[in-house]
CSV table of C-alpha atoms in Angstrom, one decimal:
chain,number,residue,atom,x,y,z
P,1,UNK,CA,-3.7,-10.4,-12.0
P,2,UNK,CA,-7.3,-11.0,-10.7
P,3,UNK,CA,-9.0,-13.5,-12.9
P,4,UNK,CA,-11.9,-11.0,-13.6
P,5,UNK,CA,-12.7,-12.1,-17.1
P,6,UNK,CA,-15.0,-15.0,-17.7
P,7,UNK,CA,-13.4,-18.0,-19.6
P,8,UNK,CA,-14.5,-17.3,-23.2
P,9,UNK,CA,-13.5,-13.7,-22.8
P,10,UNK,CA,-10.2,-14.8,-21.3
P,11,UNK,CA,-9.6,-16.7,-24.4
P,12,UNK,CA,-10.5,-14.0,-26.7
P,13,UNK,CA,-8.3,-11.7,-24.8
P,14,UNK,CA,-5.3,-14.1,-25.0
P,15,UNK,CA,-5.9,-14.5,-28.6
P,16,UNK,CA,-6.0,-10.6,-29.1
P,17,UNK,CA,-2.6,-10.3,-27.0
P,18,UNK,CA,-0.9,-12.9,-29.2
P,19,UNK,CA,-1.9,-11.1,-32.4
P,20,UNK,CA,-0.8,-8.0,-30.9
P,21,UNK,CA,2.6,-9.3,-29.9
P,22,UNK,CA,4.0,-9.1,-33.6
P,23,UNK,CA,3.1,-7.0,-36.5
P,24,UNK,CA,2.9,-9.9,-39.0
P,25,UNK,CA,0.5,-12.5,-40.3
P,26,UNK,CA,-0.2,-15.6,-37.9
P,27,UNK,CA,-1.5,-19.0,-39.2
P,28,UNK,CA,-4.4,-20.4,-37.6
P,29,UNK,CA,-2.4,-23.4,-36.9
P,30,UNK,CA,0.3,-21.4,-35.0
P,31,UNK,CA,-2.4,-19.7,-33.1
P,32,UNK,CA,-4.0,-22.8,-32.2
P,33,UNK,CA,-0.8,-24.5,-31.1
P,34,UNK,CA,0.3,-21.5,-29.1
P,35,UNK,CA,-3.0,-21.2,-27.1
P,36,UNK,CA,-3.5,-25.0,-27.0
P,37,UNK,CA,-6.7,-24.8,-28.8
P,38,UNK,CA,-8.3,-26.5,-31.7
P,39,UNK,CA,-8.3,-24.5,-35.1
P,40,UNK,CA,-12.1,-24.8,-35.1
P,41,UNK,CA,-12.1,-23.0,-31.7
P,42,UNK,CA,-9.7,-20.4,-32.9
P,43,UNK,CA,-12.0,-19.5,-35.8
P,44,UNK,CA,-14.9,-19.1,-33.3
P,45,UNK,CA,-12.8,-16.9,-31.1
P,46,UNK,CA,-11.8,-14.8,-33.9
P,47,UNK,CA,-15.3,-14.2,-35.0
P,48,UNK,CA,-16.4,-13.3,-31.6
P,49,UNK,CA,-13.4,-10.9,-31.2
P,50,UNK,CA,-14.1,-9.4,-34.5
P,51,UNK,CA,-17.5,-8.5,-33.4
P,52,UNK,CA,-16.3,-7.1,-30.1
P,53,UNK,CA,-13.7,-5.0,-31.6
P,54,UNK,CA,-16.2,-3.3,-34.1
P,55,UNK,CA,-18.4,-2.3,-31.0
P,56,UNK,CA,-15.7,-1.0,-28.8
P,57,UNK,CA,-12.6,0.3,-30.9
P,58,UNK,CA,-14.4,2.6,-33.6
P,59,UNK,CA,-12.3,1.0,-36.2
P,60,UNK,CA,-8.9,1.8,-34.5
P,61,UNK,CA,-8.3,-1.9,-34.1
P,62,UNK,CA,-9.3,-4.5,-36.6
P,63,UNK,CA,-8.5,-8.2,-37.7
P,64,UNK,CA,-7.5,-8.9,-41.2
P,65,UNK,CA,-8.1,-12.5,-42.3
P,66,UNK,CA,-6.7,-13.7,-45.4
P,67,UNK,CA,-6.8,-17.2,-47.0
P,68,UNK,CA,-3.4,-16.8,-48.5
P,69,UNK,CA,-1.4,-15.0,-45.8
P,70,UNK,CA,-3.0,-15.7,-42.5
P,71,UNK,CA,-4.5,-13.5,-39.7
P,72,UNK,CA,-3.1,-10.1,-38.7
P,73,UNK,CA,-4.2,-7.4,-36.2
P,74,UNK,CA,-4.1,-3.8,-37.3
P,75,UNK,CA,-4.4,-1.1,-34.5
P,76,UNK,CA,-3.6,2.5,-34.4
P,77,UNK,CA,-0.4,3.3,-32.7
P,78,UNK,CA,-2.0,5.4,-29.9
P,79,UNK,CA,-4.5,2.8,-29.0
P,80,UNK,CA,-3.7,0.5,-26.0
P,81,UNK,CA,-5.5,-2.9,-26.1
P,82,UNK,CA,-6.0,-2.5,-22.4
P,83,UNK,CA,-9.1,-0.6,-23.4
P,84,UNK,CA,-10.5,-3.9,-24.9
P,85,UNK,CA,-9.6,-5.6,-21.6
P,86,UNK,CA,-11.6,-3.1,-19.8
P,87,UNK,CA,-14.7,-3.5,-22.0
P,88,UNK,CA,-14.3,-7.3,-21.7
P,89,UNK,CA,-14.2,-7.0,-18.0
P,90,UNK,CA,-17.3,-4.8,-17.6
P,91,UNK,CA,-19.2,-7.4,-19.6
P,92,UNK,CA,-18.0,-10.3,-17.3
P,93,UNK,CA,-20.3,-12.0,-14.8
P,94,UNK,CA,-17.4,-11.9,-12.2
P,95,UNK,CA,-17.3,-8.1,-12.5
P,96,UNK,CA,-21.0,-7.8,-12.3
P,97,UNK,CA,-21.1,-9.9,-9.2
P,98,UNK,CA,-18.3,-8.1,-7.3
P,99,UNK,CA,-19.4,-4.7,-8.3
P,100,UNK,CA,-22.8,-5.6,-6.8
P,101,UNK,CA,-21.3,-6.7,-3.6
P,102,UNK,CA,-19.3,-3.5,-3.4
P,103,UNK,CA,-22.3,-1.4,-4.1
P,104,UNK,CA,-24.6,-3.6,-2.0
P,105,UNK,CA,-27.5,-3.0,-4.4
P,106,UNK,CA,-28.8,-6.7,-4.2
P,107,UNK,CA,-29.3,-8.6,-0.9
P,108,UNK,CA,-29.5,-12.3,-2.1
P,109,UNK,CA,-27.7,-14.5,-4.7
P,110,UNK,CA,-31.2,-15.7,-5.9
P,111,UNK,CA,-32.0,-12.1,-6.8
P,112,UNK,CA,-28.6,-11.6,-8.5
P,113,UNK,CA,-29.2,-14.7,-10.5
P,114,UNK,CA,-32.6,-13.8,-11.5
P,115,UNK,CA,-31.5,-10.5,-12.8
P,116,UNK,CA,-28.7,-12.3,-14.7
P,117,UNK,CA,-30.7,-15.1,-16.1
P,118,UNK,CA,-28.5,-17.9,-14.6
P,119,UNK,CA,-28.7,-20.7,-12.1
P,120,UNK,CA,-26.8,-20.6,-8.9
P,121,UNK,CA,-24.6,-23.5,-9.9
P,122,UNK,CA,-23.6,-21.6,-13.1
P,123,UNK,CA,-22.7,-18.5,-10.9
P,124,UNK,CA,-20.5,-20.7,-8.5
P,125,UNK,CA,-18.6,-22.2,-11.4
P,126,UNK,CA,-17.9,-18.9,-12.8
P,127,UNK,CA,-16.6,-17.5,-9.5
P,128,UNK,CA,-14.4,-20.4,-8.9
P,129,UNK,CA,-11.1,-18.9,-10.2
P,130,UNK,CA,-11.6,-15.7,-8.0
P,131,UNK,CA,-11.6,-17.8,-4.8
P,132,UNK,CA,-7.9,-18.3,-4.7
P,133,UNK,CA,-7.1,-14.8,-5.7
P,134,UNK,CA,-9.4,-13.6,-2.8
P,135,UNK,CA,-7.5,-15.8,-0.4
P,136,UNK,CA,-4.4,-13.9,-1.1
P,137,UNK,CA,-6.1,-10.8,0.4
P,138,UNK,CA,-6.9,-12.8,3.5
P,139,UNK,CA,-10.7,-12.6,2.7
P,140,UNK,CA,-13.3,-15.3,2.1
P,141,UNK,CA,-16.1,-15.5,-0.5
P,142,UNK,CA,-19.6,-16.4,0.8
P,143,UNK,CA,-21.2,-16.5,-2.6
P,144,UNK,CA,-24.4,-17.7,-1.4
P,145,UNK,CA,-25.0,-14.5,0.7
P,146,UNK,CA,-23.3,-12.1,-1.8
P,147,UNK,CA,-20.6,-11.3,0.9
P,148,UNK,CA,-16.9,-11.0,1.2
P,149,UNK,CA,-15.7,-11.8,4.7
P,150,UNK,CA,-12.6,-10.4,6.3
P,151,UNK,CA,-10.8,-7.4,7.9
P,152,UNK,CA,-12.3,-3.9,6.6
P,153,UNK,CA,-8.9,-2.7,5.5
P,154,UNK,CA,-8.4,-6.0,3.5
P,155,UNK,CA,-11.7,-5.7,1.9
P,156,UNK,CA,-10.9,-2.1,0.7
P,157,UNK,CA,-7.6,-3.2,-0.5
P,158,UNK,CA,-9.2,-5.9,-2.5
P,159,UNK,CA,-11.8,-3.5,-4.1
P,160,UNK,CA,-9.1,-1.0,-4.9
P,161,UNK,CA,-7.0,-3.7,-6.7
P,162,UNK,CA,-10.2,-4.9,-8.3
P,163,UNK,CA,-11.2,-1.5,-10.0
P,164,UNK,CA,-7.7,-0.4,-10.6
P,165,UNK,CA,-6.8,-3.4,-12.7
P,166,UNK,CA,-9.9,-2.7,-15.1
P,167,UNK,CA,-9.9,1.1,-15.2
P,168,UNK,CA,-6.3,2.1,-14.5
P,169,UNK,CA,-7.6,5.2,-12.8
P,170,UNK,CA,-9.2,6.6,-16.0
P,171,UNK,CA,-12.8,5.3,-15.7
P,172,UNK,CA,-14.9,6.1,-12.7
P,173,UNK,CA,-16.9,3.1,-11.3
P,174,UNK,CA,-18.2,4.9,-8.2
P,175,UNK,CA,-21.5,6.4,-9.3
P,176,UNK,CA,-22.3,7.8,-5.8
P,177,UNK,CA,-18.9,9.5,-5.1
P,178,UNK,CA,-18.2,12.8,-7.0
P,179,UNK,CA,-14.8,12.6,-8.5
P,180,UNK,CA,-14.1,16.2,-8.4
P,181,UNK,CA,-14.5,16.2,-4.6
P,182,UNK,CA,-12.1,13.5,-4.2
P,183,UNK,CA,-9.4,15.2,-6.6
P,184,UNK,CA,-9.9,18.4,-4.5
P,185,UNK,CA,-9.1,16.4,-1.2
P,186,UNK,CA,-5.9,15.0,-2.9
P,187,UNK,CA,-5.1,18.6,-3.7
P,188,UNK,CA,-5.5,19.8,-0.2
P,189,UNK,CA,-3.4,16.9,1.3
P,190,UNK,CA,-0.5,17.7,-1.1
P,191,UNK,CA,-0.7,21.4,-0.4
P,192,UNK,CA,-0.4,20.6,3.3
P,193,UNK,CA,2.5,18.4,2.6
P,194,UNK,CA,4.0,20.8,0.1
P,195,UNK,CA,5.0,18.1,-2.4
P,196,UNK,CA,3.9,17.2,-6.0
P,197,UNK,CA,2.1,13.9,-7.2
P,198,UNK,CA,1.9,12.7,-10.8
P,199,UNK,CA,-1.3,12.3,-12.6
P,200,UNK,CA,-1.2,8.5,-12.5
P,201,UNK,CA,-0.5,8.5,-8.8
P,202,UNK,CA,-3.4,10.9,-8.0
P,203,UNK,CA,-5.6,8.7,-10.0
P,204,UNK,CA,-4.6,5.6,-8.0
P,205,UNK,CA,-5.1,7.6,-4.7
P,206,UNK,CA,-8.5,8.8,-5.9
P,207,UNK,CA,-9.6,5.2,-6.3
P,208,UNK,CA,-8.5,4.4,-2.7
P,209,UNK,CA,-10.5,7.5,-1.3
P,210,UNK,CA,-13.6,6.5,-3.3
P,211,UNK,CA,-13.5,3.1,-2.1
P,212,UNK,CA,-13.1,4.4,1.5
P,213,UNK,CA,-16.0,6.8,1.2
P,214,UNK,CA,-18.4,4.1,-0.4
P,215,UNK,CA,-17.7,1.6,2.3
P,216,UNK,CA,-18.2,4.2,5.1
P,217,UNK,CA,-21.4,5.3,3.4
P,218,UNK,CA,-22.5,1.7,4.0
P,219,UNK,CA,-21.6,2.2,7.6
P,220,UNK,CA,-18.4,-0.1,7.2
P,221,UNK,CA,-16.1,1.7,9.5
P,222,UNK,CA,-12.6,1.3,10.9
P,223,UNK,CA,-13.1,1.9,14.7
P,224,UNK,CA,-9.6,1.0,16.2
P,225,UNK,CA,-6.9,3.5,15.8
P,226,UNK,CA,-3.8,2.1,14.1
P,227,UNK,CA,-1.1,0.6,16.3
P,228,UNK,CA,1.3,3.3,17.8
P,229,UNK,CA,4.4,1.4,16.5
P,230,UNK,CA,3.5,2.5,12.9
P,231,UNK,CA,4.8,6.0,13.8
P,232,UNK,CA,1.7,8.0,12.6
P,233,UNK,CA,1.7,10.6,15.6
P,234,UNK,CA,4.0,12.9,13.7
P,235,UNK,CA,4.3,16.5,12.4
P,236,UNK,CA,3.3,15.3,8.9
P,237,UNK,CA,0.1,13.7,10.0
P,238,UNK,CA,-0.8,16.9,12.0
P,239,UNK,CA,-0.3,19.0,8.9
P,240,UNK,CA,-2.6,17.2,6.5
P,241,UNK,CA,-5.3,16.1,9.2
P,242,UNK,CA,-7.6,19.1,8.5
P,243,UNK,CA,-7.5,18.3,4.8
P,244,UNK,CA,-8.5,14.6,5.5
P,245,UNK,CA,-11.2,15.6,8.0
P,246,UNK,CA,-12.7,18.1,5.5
P,247,UNK,CA,-12.9,15.4,3.2
P,248,UNK,CA,-15.1,13.2,5.4
P,249,UNK,CA,-17.1,16.3,6.4
P,250,UNK,CA,-17.8,17.2,2.8
P,251,UNK,CA,-18.8,13.7,2.0
P,252,UNK,CA,-21.2,13.7,5.0
P,253,UNK,CA,-19.3,10.8,6.7
P,254,UNK,CA,-18.2,10.8,10.4
P,255,UNK,CA,-14.8,12.0,11.1
P,256,UNK,CA,-13.3,8.9,12.8
P,257,UNK,CA,-9.8,8.8,14.0
P,258,UNK,CA,-8.9,5.4,12.8
P,259,UNK,CA,-10.3,6.5,9.3
P,260,UNK,CA,-8.2,9.6,9.1
P,261,UNK,CA,-5.2,7.6,10.1
P,262,UNK,CA,-5.8,5.1,7.5
P,263,UNK,CA,-6.1,7.6,4.6
P,264,UNK,CA,-2.6,8.9,6.0
P,265,UNK,CA,-1.0,5.5,6.1
P,266,UNK,CA,-1.8,4.9,2.5
P,267,UNK,CA,0.7,7.5,1.6
P,268,UNK,CA,3.4,5.4,3.3
P,269,UNK,CA,2.3,2.1,2.1
P,270,UNK,CA,1.8,2.7,-1.7
P,271,UNK,CA,4.1,4.2,-4.4
P,272,UNK,CA,2.6,7.7,-4.3
P,273,UNK,CA,5.9,9.6,-5.1
P,274,UNK,CA,9.4,9.4,-3.7
P,275,UNK,CA,9.5,13.0,-2.8
P,276,UNK,CA,6.2,12.8,-0.4
P,277,UNK,CA,7.6,9.6,1.1
P,278,UNK,CA,11.0,11.0,1.9
P,279,UNK,CA,9.3,13.6,4.3
P,280,UNK,CA,6.8,10.9,5.7
P,281,UNK,CA,9.8,8.4,6.4
P,282,UNK,CA,11.7,11.2,8.2
P,283,UNK,CA,8.6,12.3,10.1
P,284,UNK,CA,7.8,8.6,11.2
P,285,UNK,CA,10.6,8.6,13.8
P,286,UNK,CA,9.2,9.2,17.2
P,287,UNK,CA,9.9,12.3,19.4
P,288,UNK,CA,13.0,10.5,20.9
P,289,UNK,CA,14.5,9.9,17.4
P,290,UNK,CA,13.6,6.1,17.5
P,291,UNK,CA,12.5,4.5,14.5
P,292,UNK,CA,9.1,3.1,14.0
P,293,UNK,CA,8.4,-0.6,13.3
P,294,UNK,CA,8.5,-0.6,9.5
P,295,UNK,CA,11.7,1.6,9.5
P,296,UNK,CA,13.1,-0.8,12.0
P,297,UNK,CA,12.2,-3.6,9.6
P,298,UNK,CA,14.3,-2.1,6.9
P,299,UNK,CA,17.4,-1.7,9.3
P,300,UNK,CA,16.9,-5.6,10.0
P,301,UNK,CA,16.5,-6.3,6.2
P,302,UNK,CA,19.7,-4.5,5.4
P,303,UNK,CA,21.5,-6.3,8.2
P,304,UNK,CA,20.5,-9.7,6.9
P,305,UNK,CA,21.1,-8.6,3.3
P,306,UNK,CA,24.7,-8.0,4.1
P,307,UNK,CA,25.0,-11.5,5.3
P,308,UNK,CA,24.0,-12.9,2.2
P,309,UNK,CA,25.0,-10.2,-0.4
P,310,UNK,CA,28.3,-8.7,1.2
P,311,UNK,CA,29.6,-7.8,-2.2
P,312,UNK,CA,26.6,-5.6,-2.9
P,313,UNK,CA,26.5,-3.6,0.4
P,314,UNK,CA,27.2,0.0,-0.2
P,315,UNK,CA,26.3,-0.2,-4.0
P,316,UNK,CA,22.7,0.8,-3.6
P,317,UNK,CA,21.3,4.3,-3.9
P,318,UNK,CA,19.6,5.9,-0.9
P,319,UNK,CA,16.4,5.3,-2.8
P,320,UNK,CA,17.0,1.5,-2.3
P,321,UNK,CA,16.3,2.1,1.4
P,322,UNK,CA,13.3,4.4,0.7
P,323,UNK,CA,11.8,1.8,-1.3
P,324,UNK,CA,12.3,-0.8,1.3
P,325,UNK,CA,10.7,1.5,3.8
P,326,UNK,CA,7.7,1.7,1.7
P,327,UNK,CA,7.4,-2.2,1.3
P,328,UNK,CA,7.6,-2.6,5.1
P,329,UNK,CA,5.0,0.0,5.8
P,330,UNK,CA,2.9,-2.1,3.4
P,331,UNK,CA,3.8,-5.5,5.0
P,332,UNK,CA,3.0,-4.2,8.4
P,333,UNK,CA,-0.8,-3.4,7.8
P,334,UNK,CA,-1.8,-5.0,4.6
P,335,UNK,CA,-1.5,-8.4,2.8
P,336,UNK,CA,-2.4,-9.0,-0.6
P,337,UNK,CA,-1.2,-10.4,-4.0
P,338,UNK,CA,1.2,-8.5,-6.3
P,339,UNK,CA,0.8,-8.2,-10.2
P,340,UNK,CA,4.6,-7.8,-10.7
P,341,UNK,CA,4.7,-11.5,-12.0
P,342,UNK,CA,2.6,-10.3,-15.0
P,343,UNK,CA,4.4,-7.2,-15.5
P,344,UNK,CA,7.9,-8.5,-15.3
P,345,UNK,CA,8.0,-12.0,-16.7
P,346,UNK,CA,11.5,-12.7,-15.6
P,347,UNK,CA,10.1,-13.0,-11.9
P,348,UNK,CA,8.7,-16.2,-13.1
P,349,UNK,CA,12.0,-17.7,-14.4
P,350,UNK,CA,14.5,-16.0,-12.1
P,351,UNK,CA,15.1,-19.2,-10.3
P,352,UNK,CA,16.6,-21.0,-13.2
P,353,UNK,CA,18.2,-17.9,-14.9
P,354,UNK,CA,19.8,-16.8,-11.7
P,355,UNK,CA,20.0,-19.9,-9.4
P,356,UNK,CA,22.7,-18.6,-7.1
P,357,UNK,CA,20.8,-15.4,-6.6
P,358,UNK,CA,17.5,-17.1,-6.1
P,359,UNK,CA,19.0,-19.5,-3.5
P,360,UNK,CA,20.4,-16.6,-1.4
P,361,UNK,CA,17.2,-14.8,-1.6
P,362,UNK,CA,15.3,-17.7,-0.3
P,363,UNK,CA,17.6,-18.0,2.6
P,364,UNK,CA,17.4,-14.2,3.1
P,365,UNK,CA,13.7,-14.2,3.4
P,366,UNK,CA,13.7,-17.1,5.8
P,367,UNK,CA,15.9,-15.4,8.0
P,368,UNK,CA,13.9,-12.2,8.2
P,369,UNK,CA,10.8,-13.4,10.1
P,370,UNK,CA,12.2,-14.3,13.6
P,371,UNK,CA,12.5,-10.8,14.7
P,372,UNK,CA,10.4,-8.4,16.8
P,373,UNK,CA,9.3,-6.6,13.5
P,374,UNK,CA,8.7,-9.9,11.7
P,375,UNK,CA,5.0,-8.9,11.1
P,376,UNK,CA,6.5,-6.6,8.3
P,377,UNK,CA,7.9,-9.7,6.5
P,378,UNK,CA,4.9,-12.2,6.6
P,379,UNK,CA,3.2,-11.3,3.2
P,380,UNK,CA,5.6,-13.4,0.9
P,381,UNK,CA,3.2,-13.0,-2.3
P,382,UNK,CA,3.7,-9.3,-2.1
P,383,UNK,CA,7.3,-8.7,-0.6
P,384,UNK,CA,9.3,-11.4,-2.4
P,385,UNK,CA,8.7,-10.3,-6.0
P,386,UNK,CA,9.2,-6.5,-4.8
P,387,UNK,CA,12.5,-7.5,-3.4
P,388,UNK,CA,13.7,-9.3,-6.4
P,389,UNK,CA,12.7,-6.5,-8.6
P,390,UNK,CA,14.4,-4.0,-6.3
P,391,UNK,CA,17.6,-6.0,-6.5
P,392,UNK,CA,17.4,-6.1,-10.3
P,393,UNK,CA,17.0,-2.5,-10.5
P,394,UNK,CA,20.0,-1.6,-8.3
P,395,UNK,CA,22.5,-4.6,-8.7
P,396,UNK,CA,23.6,-6.9,-11.4
P,397,UNK,CA,22.0,-10.1,-10.7
P,398,UNK,CA,24.3,-12.2,-12.8
P,399,UNK,CA,27.2,-11.1,-10.9
P,400,UNK,CA,25.9,-13.1,-8.1
P,401,UNK,CA,26.2,-16.3,-10.3
P,402,UNK,CA,29.2,-18.4,-10.7
P,403,UNK,CA,31.8,-16.7,-12.9
P,404,UNK,CA,32.0,-18.5,-16.3
P,405,UNK,CA,35.5,-18.1,-18.1
P,406,UNK,CA,35.6,-18.1,-21.8
P,407,UNK,CA,38.5,-18.2,-24.2
P,408,UNK,CA,38.6,-17.3,-27.8
P,409,UNK,CA,40.9,-19.1,-30.2
P,410,UNK,CA,40.4,-17.9,-34.0
P,411,UNK,CA,42.2,-16.6,-37.0
P,412,UNK,CA,40.1,-13.3,-37.2
P,413,UNK,CA,42.9,-11.0,-35.8
P,414,UNK,CA,42.7,-9.1,-32.5
P,415,UNK,CA,40.3,-6.3,-33.8
P,416,UNK,CA,37.5,-8.7,-35.0
P,417,UNK,CA,38.2,-10.8,-31.8
P,418,UNK,CA,37.5,-7.9,-29.7
P,419,UNK,CA,34.2,-7.3,-31.4
P,420,UNK,CA,33.1,-10.8,-30.9
P,421,UNK,CA,33.8,-10.6,-27.4
P,422,UNK,CA,31.8,-7.5,-26.9
P,423,UNK,CA,28.8,-9.0,-28.7
P,424,UNK,CA,28.9,-12.1,-26.6
P,425,UNK,CA,29.1,-10.1,-23.3
P,426,UNK,CA,26.3,-7.7,-24.6
P,427,UNK,CA,23.9,-10.7,-25.6
P,428,UNK,CA,24.5,-12.7,-22.5
P,429,UNK,CA,25.2,-10.2,-19.6
P,430,UNK,CA,21.8,-10.1,-18.2
P,431,UNK,CA,21.9,-13.9,-17.5
P,432,UNK,CA,25.4,-15.1,-17.1
P,433,UNK,CA,28.5,-13.8,-15.2
P,434,UNK,CA,31.2,-14.0,-18.0
P,435,UNK,CA,34.8,-13.1,-18.4
P,436,UNK,CA,37.2,-13.8,-21.1
P,437,UNK,CA,40.7,-15.2,-20.3
P,438,UNK,CA,43.8,-16.0,-22.3
P,439,UNK,CA,45.5,-19.4,-22.0
P,440,UNK,CA,47.3,-20.7,-20.0
P,441,UNK,CA,44.7,-19.2,-17.5
P,442,UNK,CA,41.9,-21.6,-16.7
P,443,UNK,CA,38.7,-21.4,-18.8
P,444,UNK,CA,35.4,-23.2,-18.9
P,445,UNK,CA,34.5,-22.8,-22.6
P,446,UNK,CA,36.7,-22.5,-25.7
P,447,UNK,CA,35.3,-20.9,-28.8
P,448,UNK,CA,37.1,-21.5,-32.0
P,449,UNK,CA,36.6,-21.4,-35.8
P,450,UNK,CA,39.8,-23.4,-36.5
P,451,UNK,CA,39.0,-26.6,-38.6
P,452,UNK,CA,40.9,-29.0,-36.3
P,453,UNK,CA,38.8,-30.6,-33.4
P,454,UNK,CA,40.1,-29.3,-30.2
P,455,UNK,CA,38.7,-31.5,-27.3
P,456,UNK,CA,40.5,-30.9,-24.0
P,457,UNK,CA,39.5,-32.4,-20.6
P,458,UNK,CA,38.1,-30.0,-18.1
P,459,UNK,CA,36.3,-27.5,-20.6
P,460,UNK,CA,33.8,-27.5,-23.1
P,461,UNK,CA,34.5,-26.5,-26.9
P,462,UNK,CA,32.2,-24.5,-29.2
P,463,UNK,CA,33.1,-24.4,-33.0
P,464,UNK,CA,31.9,-21.7,-35.0
P,465,UNK,CA,31.9,-21.0,-38.7
P,466,UNK,CA,33.3,-17.7,-40.1
P,467,UNK,CA,30.8,-16.0,-37.9
P,468,UNK,CA,28.0,-16.8,-35.5
P,469,UNK,CA,24.9,-17.9,-37.1
P,470,UNK,CA,21.6,-18.3,-35.1
P,471,UNK,CA,22.1,-22.0,-34.5
P,472,UNK,CA,25.6,-21.3,-32.9
P,473,UNK,CA,24.1,-18.5,-30.8
P,474,UNK,CA,21.7,-21.0,-29.6
P,475,UNK,CA,24.4,-23.6,-28.9
P,476,UNK,CA,26.4,-21.2,-27.0
P,477,UNK,CA,23.4,-20.2,-24.8
P,478,UNK,CA,22.8,-23.9,-24.1
P,479,UNK,CA,26.4,-24.6,-23.2
P,480,UNK,CA,26.6,-21.5,-20.7
P,481,UNK,CA,23.4,-22.8,-19.1
P,482,UNK,CA,24.8,-26.3,-18.7
P,483,UNK,CA,28.2,-24.6,-17.3
P,484,UNK,CA,26.1,-22.4,-14.9
P,485,UNK,CA,24.0,-25.4,-13.7
P,486,UNK,CA,27.2,-27.5,-13.1
P,487,UNK,CA,29.1,-24.7,-11.3
P,488,UNK,CA,26.1,-24.0,-9.0
P,489,UNK,CA,25.6,-27.6,-8.1
P,490,UNK,CA,29.2,-28.0,-7.2
P,491,UNK,CA,29.1,-25.0,-5.0
């Protein structure tokens, strides 16, 4: 996510998220240890957070503080704590600064600092976390002159992400742009394509159109037509072009070919509905039936994919290719960070959870770029998390790991043994490639409840009690990780 919240608000929101993670009492010591803060600081943030919640949640979310029991968050089931995040974001100096840049209502940093009662040095310190995030969009922040520098498409991409992260499409931070006019345009475009779009997708698309309209109203135009190899000169574009042109006309903006193409291209590059994109991808083939650059990139990806994941070829649904098309259209024109790491925490740990898969994915990605359509593969920040998430959706990632063979030796009887096997597989199937075998077949780990110690060279042994307790489940997980690491390093 973009680091929009100022530091104190970041800590308050982290505290709120921790309290919201479980419906129970937390001790102040536990909160301090988890957030790596002192207990005194926790009490200060709790006081500030309580005050903030009173002002923005209308009693639907409160903090209970009990000397005997601890600290507990109470919130109505229908309330999403993102509403608190949005309120915090709107109060942050970072939001005020970039919102001002977007609207171009202040010309100098000095004027901004005077309005917000702070020094330029304090402003620069507050903006420091955003500089790296902005670099991911191939932009440069000139804070001294209240300016973002970079390509116009990238500027629009950044501001779309900026506002979407805060408002999720439900607020409307564009005071000069009538929202109803934007929604009417979307309806016109969809009618021309004869396909539906969900409410959430419409709200996302509406932010894009509002950002475009605002930038154009300030005379920031796209003047160069998009590259022909993107395949935009097609019947779908011809069908919705009148609706796009009407949007600019009704907004009293110039009708520029590059701007019309850009609006249309967004339907290819972002997830605005599979049914819409199926028609768009079919239309993207040129008049000779040849694929355009992003579709060719998908063919190349699939060829390289088959080299490293030969056992998965043919298993993916057609929608797997459709989603790859969308990623490659995105990569052909835009670059920017992805918020998938925040939404799917396993992406941060997949290298240790699935070392064999991670190794093959790294080699696959490195093999993509030396190709005529290599420009579609350059944005590793965006593409690699999406590739991994796609694979996790369509394939069993654990199946690409070394096979771990287990054997069960107990006096439970066959019915209960089968139940234990099912529970072990169910608990660990998402992380390990497991199979139960019966001696004399080779096995890596023996699980037994027999009292006599069983230690045989070539495999590990786990002794359990009458049934698995939590300690033994943890031990089993540790032994499986050790086996997986050993087998991976030996290959």
